[in-house]
């Protein structure tokens, strides 16, 4: 079956611009996670959705970052007034129910470059 | 709070040699432990996970890992590597309530012919 997909695969933008990154989870998965992977680092947790609600957004670095999942499937990560430090690969993952023992299935990521 | 430390950033090894990638974790509560692999230009893929029970966990592609509670370690091993094992490997810890993962910095395994 289809895995987790993310669009775009690459995004180049200028400092100060607004960007949206999209994640399509595996069908039927209620849990969705966003992570950010900076160069040479492991992924860092940003936000966790259970259904339509953000159950844990403690990893969002500041109020320029926001994410939604209005119908409990597709999610959009939104970054306002982008900064060069936002350049990273943004990963999305989904799992069936969101319990800790579950395997998370990762998408290929969106590589964001802020010039 | 959880933290995960991968002790080697790069591990070069020759084909058919054994390999061990080291991972230590710290947590004040029970955790689940995972190893993920990331091949070039691909997403993270689960190799194996420890939830409970037997401390030796077997995963895909001939990899295995041993959970050691006293040493707070979860090292990944393979007795004989192939060129195709060249990739970056991530150790991760997760809580028992929901799936938020804390990752290590990654270990780049390079297998030479």
Coordinates of C-alpha atoms in Angstrom, one line a residue:
Chain A
X1 CA 0.0 0.0 0.0
X2 CA 0.9 3.6 -0.2
X3 CA 3.3 4.9 2.4
X4 CA 3.7 8.4 3.9
X5 CA 4.1 11.1 1.2
X6 CA 5.4 14.6 1.6
X7 CA 5.3 17.5 -0.8
X8 CA 7.2 19.3 -2.0
X9 CA 10.3 17.2 -1.9
X10 CA 12.4 20.3 -2.1
X11 CA 11.6 23.9 -1.3
X12 CA 13.8 26.9 -1.8
X13 CA 12.6 30.2 -0.4
X14 CA 13.9 33.6 0.6
X15 CA 14.3 34.8 4.2
X16 CA 11.1 36.3 5.5
X17 CA 8.8 34.4 3.2
X18 CA 6.0 32.0 4.2
X19 CA 6.1 28.3 3.4
X20 CA 3.7 25.4 3.7
X21 CA 4.8 21.7 3.9
X22 CA 2.3 19.0 3.3
X23 CA 2.2 15.4 4.7
X24 CA -0.2 12.6 3.6
X25 CA -0.1 9.8 6.2
X26 CA -0.9 6.2 5.6
X27 CA -4.6 5.8 5.3
X28 CA -6.3 5.0 8.6
X29 CA -3.4 6.1 10.8
X30 CA -4.8 8.4 13.5
X31 CA -1.4 9.5 14.8
X32 CA 0.8 11.9 12.9
X33 CA 4.2 13.4 13.9
X34 CA 6.4 16.1 12.5
X35 CA 10.2 16.1 13.0
X36 CA 13.0 18.4 11.9
X37 CA 16.4 17.0 10.9
X38 CA 19.2 19.5 10.6
X39 CA 22.4 18.7 8.8
X40 CA 24.4 16.1 10.7
X41 CA 21.8 15.7 13.4
X42 CA 19.1 13.2 14.2
X43 CA 15.5 14.1 13.8
X44 CA 14.0 16.3 16.5
X45 CA 10.3 16.1 17.5
X46 CA 8.1 19.1 16.6
X47 CA 4.5 18.2 17.0
X48 CA 2.2 15.2 17.5
X49 CA -1.4 14.9 16.3
X50 CA -4.0 12.4 17.5
X51 CA -6.8 12.8 15.0
X52 CA -7.5 16.4 14.3
X53 CA -6.0 17.8 17.5
X54 CA -2.4 18.6 18.4
X55 CA -1.8 16.5 21.5
X56 CA 1.8 17.7 22.0
X57 CA 3.3 20.7 20.3
X58 CA 6.1 21.2 22.8
X59 CA 8.8 20.8 20.1
X60 CA 7.7 23.7 17.9
X61 CA 10.7 26.1 18.2
X62 CA 8.7 29.4 18.3
X63 CA 5.4 30.9 17.3
X64 CA 6.5 31.2 13.6
X65 CA 5.8 27.5 13.3
X66 CA 2.2 26.2 13.2
X67 CA 0.7 22.9 12.0
X68 CA -2.9 21.8 11.3
X69 CA -4.7 18.6 10.5
X70 CA -8.2 19.7 10.0
X71 CA -9.8 16.4 8.8
X72 CA -7.6 14.0 10.7
X73 CA -5.6 12.9 7.7
X74 CA -3.5 15.3 5.7
X75 CA -1.4 17.7 7.8
X76 CA 0.3 21.0 6.8
X77 CA 3.3 22.5 8.6
X78 CA 3.4 26.3 8.2
X79 CA 6.4 28.5 8.8
X80 CA 6.0 32.2 8.8
X81 CA 8.8 34.8 8.3
X82 CA 11.3 32.1 7.5
X83 CA 14.9 32.4 8.7
X84 CA 18.1 30.9 7.4
X85 CA 18.2 28.7 10.6
X86 CA 14.9 27.0 9.5
X87 CA 16.8 25.3 6.7
X88 CA 16.5 21.5 7.4
X89 CA 14.7 18.4 6.3
X90 CA 11.2 18.2 7.7
X91 CA 10.0 14.7 8.2
X92 CA 6.5 13.5 8.7
X93 CA 5.6 10.1 10.3
X94 CA 2.4 8.3 11.0
X95 CA 1.3 5.4 13.1
X96 CA -1.9 3.5 13.5
X97 CA -3.0 4.6 17.0
X98 CA -0.2 6.7 18.5
X99 CA 0.7 4.4 21.4
X100 CA 4.4 4.2 22.3
X101 CA 5.0 0.7 21.1
X102 CA 3.9 1.3 17.6
X103 CA 6.2 1.6 14.6
X104 CA 6.2 5.0 13.0
X105 CA 6.3 5.1 9.2
X106 CA 8.3 8.0 7.9
X107 CA 7.9 9.9 4.7
X108 CA 10.9 10.9 2.5
X109 CA 11.0 14.4 3.9
X110 CA 10.8 18.0 2.5
X111 CA 14.2 19.6 2.2
X112 CA 13.8 23.3 3.0
X113 CA 16.5 25.8 2.1
X114 CA 16.1 29.4 3.2
X115 CA 18.3 31.8 1.3
Chain B
X1 CA 13.5 13.9 30.0
X2 CA 15.0 11.4 27.6
X3 CA 18.3 11.6 25.8
X4 CA 20.0 9.3 23.4
X5 CA 23.7 9.3 22.6
X6 CA 25.3 7.4 19.7
X7 CA 28.9 7.1 20.5
X8 CA 30.3 6.9 17.0
X9 CA 29.5 9.4 14.3
X10 CA 31.1 7.3 11.6
X11 CA 32.0 3.6 11.4
X12 CA 34.0 2.3 8.4
X13 CA 34.2 -1.4 8.0
X14 CA 35.1 -3.9 5.4
X15 CA 32.6 -6.2 3.7
X16 CA 31.8 -9.4 5.6
X17 CA 33.3 -8.0 8.8
X18 CA 31.2 -7.8 12.0
X19 CA 30.0 -4.4 13.1
X20 CA 28.6 -2.8 16.3
X21 CA 26.9 0.6 16.5
X22 CA 26.7 1.9 20.0
X23 CA 23.8 3.6 21.6
X24 CA 23.2 4.8 25.2
X25 CA 20.0 6.3 26.5
X26 CA 19.0 8.0 29.7
X27 CA 15.5 8.3 31.0
X28 CA 13.8 8.5 34.4
X29 CA 10.9 6.3 33.2
X30 CA 10.5 3.2 31.2
X31 CA 11.2 3.6 27.5
X32 CA 10.9 1.7 24.3
X33 CA 14.0 1.6 22.1
X34 CA 14.3 1.6 18.3
X35 CA 16.9 1.5 15.6
X36 CA 16.0 3.1 12.3
X37 CA 18.1 3.1 9.1
X38 CA 18.2 5.9 6.5
X39 CA 19.5 5.0 3.0
X40 CA 20.5 7.8 0.8
X41 CA 17.5 9.8 -0.5
X42 CA 15.1 7.6 1.3
X43 CA 12.9 7.9 4.4
X44 CA 13.7 6.4 7.8
X45 CA 12.9 2.7 8.0
X46 CA 12.5 0.6 11.2
X47 CA 15.2 -2.0 11.7
X48 CA 14.0 -3.3 15.1
X49 CA 12.5 -2.3 18.4
X50 CA 12.7 -3.3 22.0
X51 CA 9.4 -3.1 24.0
X52 CA 9.8 -5.7 26.8
X53 CA 10.8 -9.3 27.4
X54 CA 13.8 -10.9 25.8
X55 CA 16.7 -8.4 25.8
X56 CA 18.0 -9.7 22.5
X57 CA 16.0 -8.3 19.6
X58 CA 16.3 -9.5 16.0
X59 CA 15.4 -7.2 13.1
X60 CA 15.4 -7.1 9.4
X61 CA 18.5 -7.6 7.2
X62 CA 20.3 -9.7 9.8
X63 CA 20.6 -7.0 12.4
X64 CA 20.1 -7.5 16.1
X65 CA 20.4 -5.4 19.2
X66 CA 20.7 -6.1 22.9
X67 CA 19.0 -4.1 25.6
X68 CA 21.1 -3.7 28.7
X69 CA 19.2 -2.0 31.4
X70 CA 22.1 -1.8 33.9
X71 CA 24.3 -0.1 31.3
X72 CA 21.4 1.8 29.7
X73 CA 22.6 0.7 26.3
X74 CA 21.0 -0.7 23.1
X75 CA 23.8 -1.5 20.8
X76 CA 23.1 -2.7 17.2
X77 CA 25.1 -5.6 15.8
X78 CA 25.5 -7.5 12.6
X79 CA 27.9 -10.5 12.3
X80 CA 28.7 -9.9 8.6
X81 CA 28.0 -6.7 6.7
X82 CA 27.3 -6.1 3.0
X83 CA 28.0 -3.2 0.8
X84 CA 24.2 -2.6 0.8
X85 CA 24.3 -1.9 4.5
X86 CA 26.0 1.4 3.9
X87 CA 23.6 4.0 5.3
X88 CA 23.0 6.2 8.4
X89 CA 21.6 4.5 11.5
X90 CA 19.6 6.2 14.2
X91 CA 18.9 5.0 17.7
X92 CA 15.7 6.4 19.2
X93 CA 13.9 6.2 22.5
X94 CA 10.1 6.6 23.0
X95 CA 7.8 6.9 26.0
X96 CA 5.2 4.3 26.8
X97 CA 2.2 6.7 26.6
X98 CA 2.5 7.8 23.0
X99 CA 5.0 7.7 20.2
X100 CA 7.1 10.9 20.5
X101 CA 10.7 9.7 19.7
X102 CA 14.0 11.1 20.9
X103 CA 16.7 10.4 18.4
X104 CA 20.5 10.1 18.7
X105 CA 22.8 12.0 16.3
X106 CA 23.2 9.1 13.9
X107 CA 26.0 6.8 12.9
X108 CA 27.1 6.7 9.3
X109 CA 28.1 3.1 8.5
X110 CA 30.3 2.8 5.4
X111 CA 31.0 -0.7 4.1
X112 CA 34.1 -1.0 1.9
X113 CA 34.8 -3.8 -0.5

